[in-house]
PDB file of C-alpha atoms in Angstrom:
ATOM      1  CA  UNK A   1     -22.608   5.593   3.981  1.00  0.00           C
ATOM      2  CA  UNK A   2     -21.066   5.880   0.535  1.00  0.00           C
ATOM      3  CA  UNK A   3     -20.695   2.795  -1.605  1.00  0.00           C
ATOM      4  CA  UNK A   4     -17.260   1.316  -2.200  1.00  0.00           C
ATOM      5  CA  UNK A   5     -15.766   2.522  -5.526  1.00  0.00           C
ATOM      6  CA  UNK A   6     -12.711   1.718  -7.542  1.00  0.00           C
ATOM      7  CA  UNK A   7     -10.073   4.388  -8.106  1.00  0.00           C
ATOM      8  CA  UNK A   8      -7.367   4.309 -10.761  1.00  0.00           C
ATOM      9  CA  UNK A   9      -4.019   5.197  -9.226  1.00  0.00           C
ATOM     10  CA  UNK A  10      -1.435   7.245 -11.165  1.00  0.00           C
ATOM     11  CA  UNK A  11       1.680   5.579 -12.643  1.00  0.00           C
ATOM     12  CA  UNK A  12       4.218   4.436  -9.958  1.00  0.00           C
ATOM     13  CA  UNK A  13       1.971   5.225  -6.962  1.00  0.00           C
ATOM     14  CA  UNK A  14       3.938   3.087  -4.432  1.00  0.00           C
ATOM     15  CA  UNK A  15       7.201   3.972  -2.677  1.00  0.00           C
ATOM     16  CA  UNK A  16       8.824   2.015   0.096  1.00  0.00           C
ATOM     17  CA  UNK A  17      10.741   3.354   3.080  1.00  0.00           C
ATOM     18  CA  UNK A  18      13.973   1.382   3.084  1.00  0.00           C
ATOM     19  CA  UNK A  19      14.333  -0.925   6.045  1.00  0.00           C
ATOM     20  CA  UNK A  20      10.833  -0.247   7.534  1.00  0.00           C
ATOM     21  CA  UNK A  21       8.276  -2.212   5.448  1.00  0.00           C
ATOM     22  CA  UNK A  22       6.155   0.958   5.195  1.00  0.00           C
ATOM     23  CA  UNK A  23       4.630   1.736   1.824  1.00  0.00           C
ATOM     24  CA  UNK A  24       3.579   5.271   0.815  1.00  0.00           C
ATOM     25  CA  UNK A  25       0.826   5.544  -1.734  1.00  0.00           C
ATOM     26  CA  UNK A  26       0.222   8.592  -3.908  1.00  0.00           C
ATOM     27  CA  UNK A  27      -3.441   9.032  -4.803  1.00  0.00           C
ATOM     28  CA  UNK A  28      -4.442  12.572  -5.693  1.00  0.00           C
ATOM     29  CA  UNK A  29      -7.223  14.014  -3.498  1.00  0.00           C
ATOM     30  CA  UNK A  30      -7.921  10.580  -2.032  1.00  0.00           C
ATOM     31  CA  UNK A  31     -10.444  11.734   0.602  1.00  0.00           C
ATOM     32  CA  UNK A  32      -9.537   8.780   2.841  1.00  0.00           C
ATOM     33  CA  UNK A  33      -9.248   8.758   6.641  1.00  0.00           C
ATOM     34  CA  UNK A  34      -6.759   7.055   8.907  1.00  0.00           C
ATOM     35  CA  UNK A  35      -7.802   3.426   9.690  1.00  0.00           C
ATOM     36  CA  UNK A  36      -9.711   3.112   6.359  1.00  0.00           C
ATOM     37  CA  UNK A  37      -9.000  -0.234   4.661  1.00  0.00           C
ATOM     38  CA  UNK A  38      -7.742  -0.149   1.088  1.00  0.00           C
ATOM     39  CA  UNK A  39      -7.473  -3.067  -1.315  1.00  0.00           C
ATOM     40  CA  UNK A  40      -5.322  -3.051  -4.459  1.00  0.00           C
ATOM     41  CA  UNK A  41      -6.160  -5.047  -7.614  1.00  0.00           C
ATOM     42  CA  UNK A  42      -4.382  -5.497 -10.911  1.00  0.00           C
ATOM     43  CA  UNK A  43      -1.009  -4.200  -9.635  1.00  0.00           C
ATOM     44  CA  UNK A  44       1.554  -4.318 -12.424  1.00  0.00           C
ATOM     45  CA  UNK A  45       5.154  -5.507 -11.971  1.00  0.00           C
ATOM     46  CA  UNK A  46       6.833  -5.460  -8.592  1.00  0.00           C
ATOM     47  CA  UNK A  47       6.493  -1.931  -7.179  1.00  0.00           C
ATOM     48  CA  UNK A  48       9.501  -1.055  -5.068  1.00  0.00           C
ATOM     49  CA  UNK A  49      10.824  -4.647  -5.505  1.00  0.00           C
ATOM     50  CA  UNK A  50       7.789  -6.167  -3.767  1.00  0.00           C
ATOM     51  CA  UNK A  51       5.787  -8.833  -5.598  1.00  0.00           C
ATOM     52  CA  UNK A  52       2.451  -7.608  -6.950  1.00  0.00           C
ATOM     53  CA  UNK A  53       0.688 -10.388  -5.053  1.00  0.00           C
ATOM     54  CA  UNK A  54       1.758  -8.842  -1.752  1.00  0.00           C
ATOM     55  CA  UNK A  55      -0.197  -5.656  -2.663  1.00  0.00           C
ATOM     56  CA  UNK A  56      -3.238  -7.654  -3.744  1.00  0.00           C
ATOM     57  CA  UNK A  57      -3.896  -8.987  -0.230  1.00  0.00           C
ATOM     58  CA  UNK A  58      -7.571  -9.901  -0.117  1.00  0.00           C
ATOM     59  CA  UNK A  59      -8.035  -8.439   3.393  1.00  0.00           C
ATOM     60  CA  UNK A  60      -6.616  -5.077   2.356  1.00  0.00           C
ATOM     61  CA  UNK A  61      -4.480  -2.722   4.397  1.00  0.00           C
ATOM     62  CA  UNK A  62      -5.336  -0.329   7.188  1.00  0.00           C
ATOM     63  CA  UNK A  63      -3.896   3.097   6.233  1.00  0.00           C
ATOM     64  CA  UNK A  64      -2.505   6.154   7.974  1.00  0.00           C
ATOM     65  CA  UNK A  65      -3.264   9.388   6.145  1.00  0.00           C
ATOM     66  CA  UNK A  66      -0.161  11.602   5.775  1.00  0.00           C
ATOM     67  CA  UNK A  67      -1.567  14.269   3.466  1.00  0.00           C
ATOM     68  CA  UNK A  68      -4.238  15.194   0.957  1.00  0.00           C
ATOM     69  CA  UNK A  69      -2.496  13.120  -1.752  1.00  0.00           C
ATOM     70  CA  UNK A  70      -0.664  10.440   0.326  1.00  0.00           C
ATOM     71  CA  UNK A  71      -1.214   7.704   2.833  1.00  0.00           C
ATOM     72  CA  UNK A  72       0.888   4.829   4.213  1.00  0.00           C
ATOM     73  CA  UNK A  73       0.418   1.217   5.266  1.00  0.00           C
ATOM     74  CA  UNK A  74       2.633  -1.503   6.681  1.00  0.00           C
ATOM     75  CA  UNK A  75       3.406  -4.664   4.724  1.00  0.00           C
ATOM     76  CA  UNK A  76       3.220  -6.679   7.917  1.00  0.00           C
ATOM     77  CA  UNK A  77       4.820  -7.375  11.246  1.00  0.00           C
ATOM     78  CA  UNK A  78       7.528  -9.636   9.747  1.00  0.00           C
ATOM     79  CA  UNK A  79       8.108  -7.602   6.599  1.00  0.00           C
ATOM     80  CA  UNK A  80      11.483  -6.064   5.917  1.00  0.00           C
ATOM     81  CA  UNK A  81      12.872  -4.033   3.081  1.00  0.00           C
ATOM     82  CA  UNK A  82      16.619  -3.751   2.691  1.00  0.00           C
ATOM     83  CA  UNK A  83      18.663  -2.188  -0.096  1.00  0.00           C
ATOM     84  CA  UNK A  84      21.468  -4.217  -1.573  1.00  0.00           C
ATOM     85  CA  UNK A  85      23.719  -3.689  -4.580  1.00  0.00           C
ATOM     86  CA  UNK A  86      21.678  -4.606  -7.612  1.00  0.00           C
ATOM     87  CA  UNK A  87      18.250  -4.019  -6.057  1.00  0.00           C
ATOM     88  CA  UNK A  88      15.985  -4.362  -3.062  1.00  0.00           C
ATOM     89  CA  UNK A  89      15.330  -7.518  -1.064  1.00  0.00           C
ATOM     90  CA  UNK A  90      11.872  -7.851   0.501  1.00  0.00           C
ATOM     91  CA  UNK A  91      10.600 -10.400   2.949  1.00  0.00           C
ATOM     92  CA  UNK A  92       6.857  -9.934   3.321  1.00  0.00           C
ATOM     93  CA  UNK A  93       5.242 -11.284   6.433  1.00  0.00           C
ATOM     94  CA  UNK A  94       1.626 -11.474   7.592  1.00  0.00           C
ATOM     95  CA  UNK A  95      -0.349  -8.330   7.394  1.00  0.00           C
ATOM     96  CA  UNK A  96      -1.484  -6.763  10.671  1.00  0.00           C
ATOM     97  CA  UNK A  97      -4.781  -4.902  10.356  1.00  0.00           C
ATOM     98  CA  UNK A  98      -5.925  -2.290  12.853  1.00  0.00           C
ATOM     99  CA  UNK A  99      -9.682  -2.068  13.369  1.00  0.00           C
TER     100      UNK A  99
END
C-alpha cells in the first residue's frame, strides 16, 4: 500500500456541470481509481461559484474516474448548481460517500 501524498493541482482545476452538482477535477496523470477518496486543502476563492469550504470537506469525496487527467465527484445529495444572470447559485447539501 502506498502512503498518502499531497498533489498540487493546476490553476482552475474545478469545473461544475450546471444543474447537477457534479464537479469535474483536472489533475494531470492522476493515477486514481474510481471509488478512491480525495480531500482538498487550501482551495482558493470560490471555484465555480462554490465556497472553498465546501471543497475542504474533512471526509473527502468519493470519485469516479473519467479519464487519465480527469475525475468527478458529487457535492452531495441536496446540492444544486443553477446558472442565473450575474453568476451561479449553489446550494451545497450533505456529502454522500460511497465505500
